[in-house]
PDB file of C-alpha atoms in Angstrom:
ATOM      1  CA  ILE A   1      16.022  10.477 -21.378  1.00 76.00           C
ATOM      2  CA  GLY A   2      17.438   9.550 -24.991  1.00 93.00           C
ATOM      3  CA  ARG A   3      15.645   8.315 -28.099  1.00 96.00           C
ATOM      4  CA  PRO A   4      14.690   5.420 -30.161  1.00 96.00           C
ATOM      5  CA  GLY A   5      17.771   3.549 -31.496  1.00 96.00           C
ATOM      6  CA  SER A   6      18.508   1.766 -34.468  1.00 95.00           C
ATOM      7  CA  SER A   7      19.344  -1.673 -34.867  1.00 94.00           C
ATOM      8  CA  ALA A   8      22.638  -1.014 -36.760  1.00 96.00           C
ATOM      9  CA  GLU A   9      23.849   1.196 -33.653  1.00 95.00           C
ATOM     10  CA  VAL A  10      23.538  -1.395 -30.854  1.00 97.00           C
ATOM     11  CA  SER A  11      26.528  -2.139 -29.017  1.00 95.00           C
ATOM     12  CA  ARG A  12      24.903  -4.814 -26.686  1.00 96.00           C
ATOM     13  CA  THR A  13      22.075  -6.658 -25.626  1.00 98.00           C
ATOM     14  CA  ILE A  14      20.385  -6.712 -22.051  1.00 98.00           C
ATOM     15  CA  GLU A  15      17.999  -9.400 -21.285  1.00 98.00           C
ATOM     16  CA  VAL A  16      14.988  -8.062 -19.041  1.00 98.00           C
ATOM     17  CA  VAL A  17      12.757 -10.659 -17.495  1.00 98.00           C
ATOM     18  CA  MET A  18       9.181  -9.479 -16.285  1.00 98.00           C
ATOM     19  CA  SER A  19       7.300 -11.576 -13.843  1.00 97.00           C
ATOM     20  CA  ASP A  20       4.143 -11.784 -12.068  1.00 97.00           C
ATOM     21  CA  ASN A  21       6.032 -11.057  -8.763  1.00 97.00           C
ATOM     22  CA  MET A  22       5.937  -7.718 -10.125  1.00 98.00           C
ATOM     23  CA  ARG A  23       9.425  -7.110 -10.485  1.00 98.00           C
ATOM     24  CA  PHE A  24      11.883  -6.610 -13.577  1.00 98.00           C
ATOM     25  CA  SER A  25      15.091  -8.560 -13.530  1.00 98.00           C
ATOM     26  CA  PRO A  26      17.502  -6.699 -13.417  1.00 98.00           C
ATOM     27  CA  GLU A  27      15.698  -3.747 -11.890  1.00 98.00           C
ATOM     28  CA  GLN A  28      18.974  -1.841 -11.730  1.00 98.00           C
ATOM     29  CA  ILE A  29      20.773  -1.308 -15.395  1.00 98.00           C
ATOM     30  CA  GLN A  30      24.124   0.598 -16.180  1.00 98.00           C
ATOM     31  CA  VAL A  31      24.901   1.981 -19.691  1.00 97.00           C
ATOM     32  CA  ASN A  32      27.373   4.520 -21.070  1.00 96.00           C
ATOM     33  CA  ALA A  33      26.326   7.918 -22.549  1.00 96.00           C
ATOM     34  CA  GLY A  34      26.162   7.673 -26.359  1.00 96.00           C
ATOM     35  CA  GLU A  35      25.257   3.823 -26.090  1.00 97.00           C
ATOM     36  CA  THR A  36      22.545   2.021 -28.002  1.00 98.00           C
ATOM     37  CA  VAL A  37      21.066  -0.857 -26.194  1.00 97.00           C
ATOM     38  CA  ARG A  38      18.742  -3.628 -27.484  1.00 98.00           C
ATOM     39  CA  PHE A  39      16.681  -4.748 -24.597  1.00 98.00           C
ATOM     40  CA  PHE A  40      15.546  -8.426 -24.926  1.00 98.00           C
ATOM     41  CA  ILE A  41      12.445  -8.581 -22.832  1.00 98.00           C
ATOM     42  CA  LYS A  42      10.611 -11.661 -21.877  1.00 98.00           C
ATOM     43  CA  ASN A  43       7.311 -11.649 -19.899  1.00 98.00           C
ATOM     44  CA  SER A  44       7.835 -14.950 -17.696  1.00 98.00           C
ATOM     45  CA  GLY A  45       4.318 -14.482 -16.133  1.00 97.00           C
ATOM     46  CA  LYS A  46       0.783 -15.496 -16.670  1.00 97.00           C
ATOM     47  CA  THR A  47      -0.386 -11.939 -17.124  1.00 96.00           C
ATOM     48  CA  ALA A  48       0.233  -9.112 -19.270  1.00 95.00           C
ATOM     49  CA  HIS A  49       3.080  -6.828 -18.563  1.00 96.00           C
ATOM     50  CA  GLU A  50       4.920  -3.761 -20.181  1.00 95.00           C
ATOM     51  CA  LEU A  51       8.059  -2.047 -20.094  1.00 96.00           C
ATOM     52  CA  VAL A  52       7.642   1.993 -20.725  1.00 95.00           C
ATOM     53  CA  ILE A  53      11.118   3.903 -20.594  1.00 96.00           C
ATOM     54  CA  GLY A  54      10.589   7.526 -19.116  1.00 94.00           C
ATOM     55  CA  ASP A  55      11.455   9.749 -16.084  1.00 93.00           C
ATOM     56  CA  MET A  56       9.365   8.838 -12.930  1.00 92.00           C
ATOM     57  CA  ALA A  57       6.965  11.864 -13.343  1.00 91.00           C
ATOM     58  CA  SER A  58       5.676  10.915 -16.608  1.00 90.00           C
ATOM     59  CA  LEU A  59       5.617   7.261 -15.864  1.00 91.00           C
ATOM     60  CA  GLN A  60       3.373   8.124 -12.853  1.00 89.00           C
ATOM     61  CA  LYS A  61       0.947  10.639 -14.752  1.00 88.00           C
ATOM     62  CA  HIS A  62       0.754   7.782 -17.669  1.00 78.00           C
ATOM     63  CA  ALA A  63       0.261   5.238 -14.983  1.00 81.00           C
ATOM     64  CA  GLU A  64      -2.854   7.407 -13.535  1.00 82.00           C
ATOM     65  CA  MET A  65      -4.277   7.394 -17.320  1.00 79.00           C
ATOM     66  CA  MET A  66      -3.905   3.768 -17.445  1.00 78.00           C
ATOM     67  CA  ARG A  67      -5.866   3.099 -14.276  1.00 75.00           C
ATOM     68  CA  GLN A  68      -8.904   5.626 -15.668  1.00 80.00           C
ATOM     69  CA  MET A  69      -8.639   3.976 -18.939  1.00 75.00           C
ATOM     70  CA  PRO A  70      -7.503   0.085 -18.142  1.00 65.00           C
ATOM     71  CA  ASP A  71      -8.485  -0.859 -21.843  1.00 70.00           C
ATOM     72  CA  MET A  72      -6.184   1.753 -23.485  1.00 68.00           C
ATOM     73  CA  LYS A  73      -3.948   0.460 -26.243  1.00 69.00           C
ATOM     74  CA  HIS A  74      -0.794   2.308 -27.069  1.00 68.00           C
ATOM     75  CA  ALA A  75       2.389   2.106 -29.180  1.00 73.00           C
ATOM     76  CA  GLU A  76       5.092   4.103 -28.603  1.00 86.00           C
ATOM     77  CA  PRO A  77       8.688   3.781 -29.304  1.00 88.00           C
ATOM     78  CA  ASN A  78       9.786   3.858 -25.755  1.00 93.00           C
ATOM     79  CA  MET A  79       7.416   1.002 -24.609  1.00 94.00           C
ATOM     80  CA  ILE A  80       6.753  -2.525 -25.285  1.00 95.00           C
ATOM     81  CA  SER A  81       3.687  -4.725 -24.222  1.00 94.00           C
ATOM     82  CA  LEU A  82       3.932  -8.408 -23.853  1.00 96.00           C
ATOM     83  CA  LYS A  83       1.402 -11.043 -23.122  1.00 96.00           C
ATOM     84  CA  PRO A  84       2.286 -13.932 -20.930  1.00 98.00           C
ATOM     85  CA  GLY A  85       5.312 -15.987 -22.240  1.00 97.00           C
ATOM     86  CA  GLN A  86       5.933 -13.473 -24.796  1.00 98.00           C
ATOM     87  CA  LYS A  87       9.198 -11.929 -25.813  1.00 98.00           C
ATOM     88  CA  GLY A  88      10.237  -8.885 -27.766  1.00 97.00           C
ATOM     89  CA  GLY A  89      13.104  -6.370 -28.080  1.00 95.00           C
ATOM     90  CA  LEU A  90      13.379  -2.587 -27.824  1.00 95.00           C
ATOM     91  CA  VAL A  91      16.270  -0.436 -28.869  1.00 97.00           C
ATOM     92  CA  TRP A  92      16.841   2.852 -27.297  1.00 97.00           C
ATOM     93  CA  HIS A  93      19.716   5.249 -27.433  1.00 97.00           C
ATOM     94  CA  PHE A  94      21.095   6.812 -24.158  1.00 97.00           C
ATOM     95  CA  ASP A  95      22.423  10.323 -25.219  1.00 94.00           C
ATOM     96  CA  GLN A  96      23.336  11.764 -22.086  1.00 95.00           C
ATOM     97  CA  ALA A  97      24.609  11.011 -18.216  1.00 96.00           C
ATOM     98  CA  GLY A  98      21.883  10.715 -15.782  1.00 96.00           C
ATOM     99  CA  THR A  99      19.232   8.441 -14.590  1.00 96.00           C
ATOM    100  CA  VAL A 100      16.457   6.895 -16.551  1.00 96.00           C
ATOM    101  CA  ASP A 101      13.278   5.275 -15.040  1.00 97.00           C
ATOM    102  CA  PHE A 102      11.329   2.202 -16.253  1.00 97.00           C
ATOM    103  CA  ALA A 103       8.025   0.785 -15.165  1.00 97.00           C
ATOM    104  CA  CYS A 104       5.105  -1.344 -16.019  1.00 95.00           C
ATOM    105  CA  LEU A 105       2.119   1.038 -16.294  1.00 92.00           C
ATOM    106  CA  LEU A 106      -0.554  -1.590 -16.107  1.00 92.00           C
ATOM    107  CA  PRO A 107      -2.844  -0.357 -13.408  1.00 91.00           C
ATOM    108  CA  GLY A 108      -1.276  -1.680  -9.896  1.00 92.00           C
ATOM    109  CA  HIS A 109       1.825  -3.037 -11.598  1.00 95.00           C
ATOM    110  CA  MET A 110       4.049   0.038 -10.697  1.00 94.00           C
ATOM    111  CA  GLU A 111       2.426   0.565  -7.265  1.00 94.00           C
ATOM    112  CA  ALA A 112       3.306  -3.085  -6.534  1.00 96.00           C
ATOM    113  CA  GLY A 113       7.099  -2.518  -7.111  1.00 96.00           C
ATOM    114  CA  MET A 114       7.173  -3.278 -10.915  1.00 98.00           C
ATOM    115  CA  LYS A 115       9.736  -0.406 -11.685  1.00 97.00           C
ATOM    116  CA  GLY A 116      13.496  -0.153 -12.668  1.00 98.00           C
ATOM    117  CA  ARG A 117      16.301   2.364 -13.230  1.00 98.00           C
ATOM    118  CA  VAL A 118      18.913   2.672 -15.870  1.00 98.00           C
ATOM    119  CA  GLN A 119      22.135   4.653 -14.656  1.00 98.00           C
ATOM    120  CA  VAL A 120      23.832   6.415 -17.686  1.00 97.00           C
ATOM    121  CA  MET A 121      27.404   6.962 -16.954  1.00 96.00           C
TER     122      MET A 121
END
């Protein structure tokens, strides 16, 4: 699925908005293999949201853990959690062609449709 990227390697910035309609905008993103992207992420909602990059199986497993422990706090290089109105960034290097998923793993959010996909060409 790639690896955390360095700011010095960033070739472009992609803005992603998280909202209370349980959607990311955009939900579909296209990047090139070998590209390092800065995701500029904004929570436009009135509730907390997060963006976690991974494969769907690991995202679903992590979402289940979050349902069992809703107050769990974590900070990994493949994710960002934002309170209402907050903005933040995440830099990711996409090292090979394929599909990479992302989702909000807060309880109920992914199940309500808060997920997306990065197509790496």
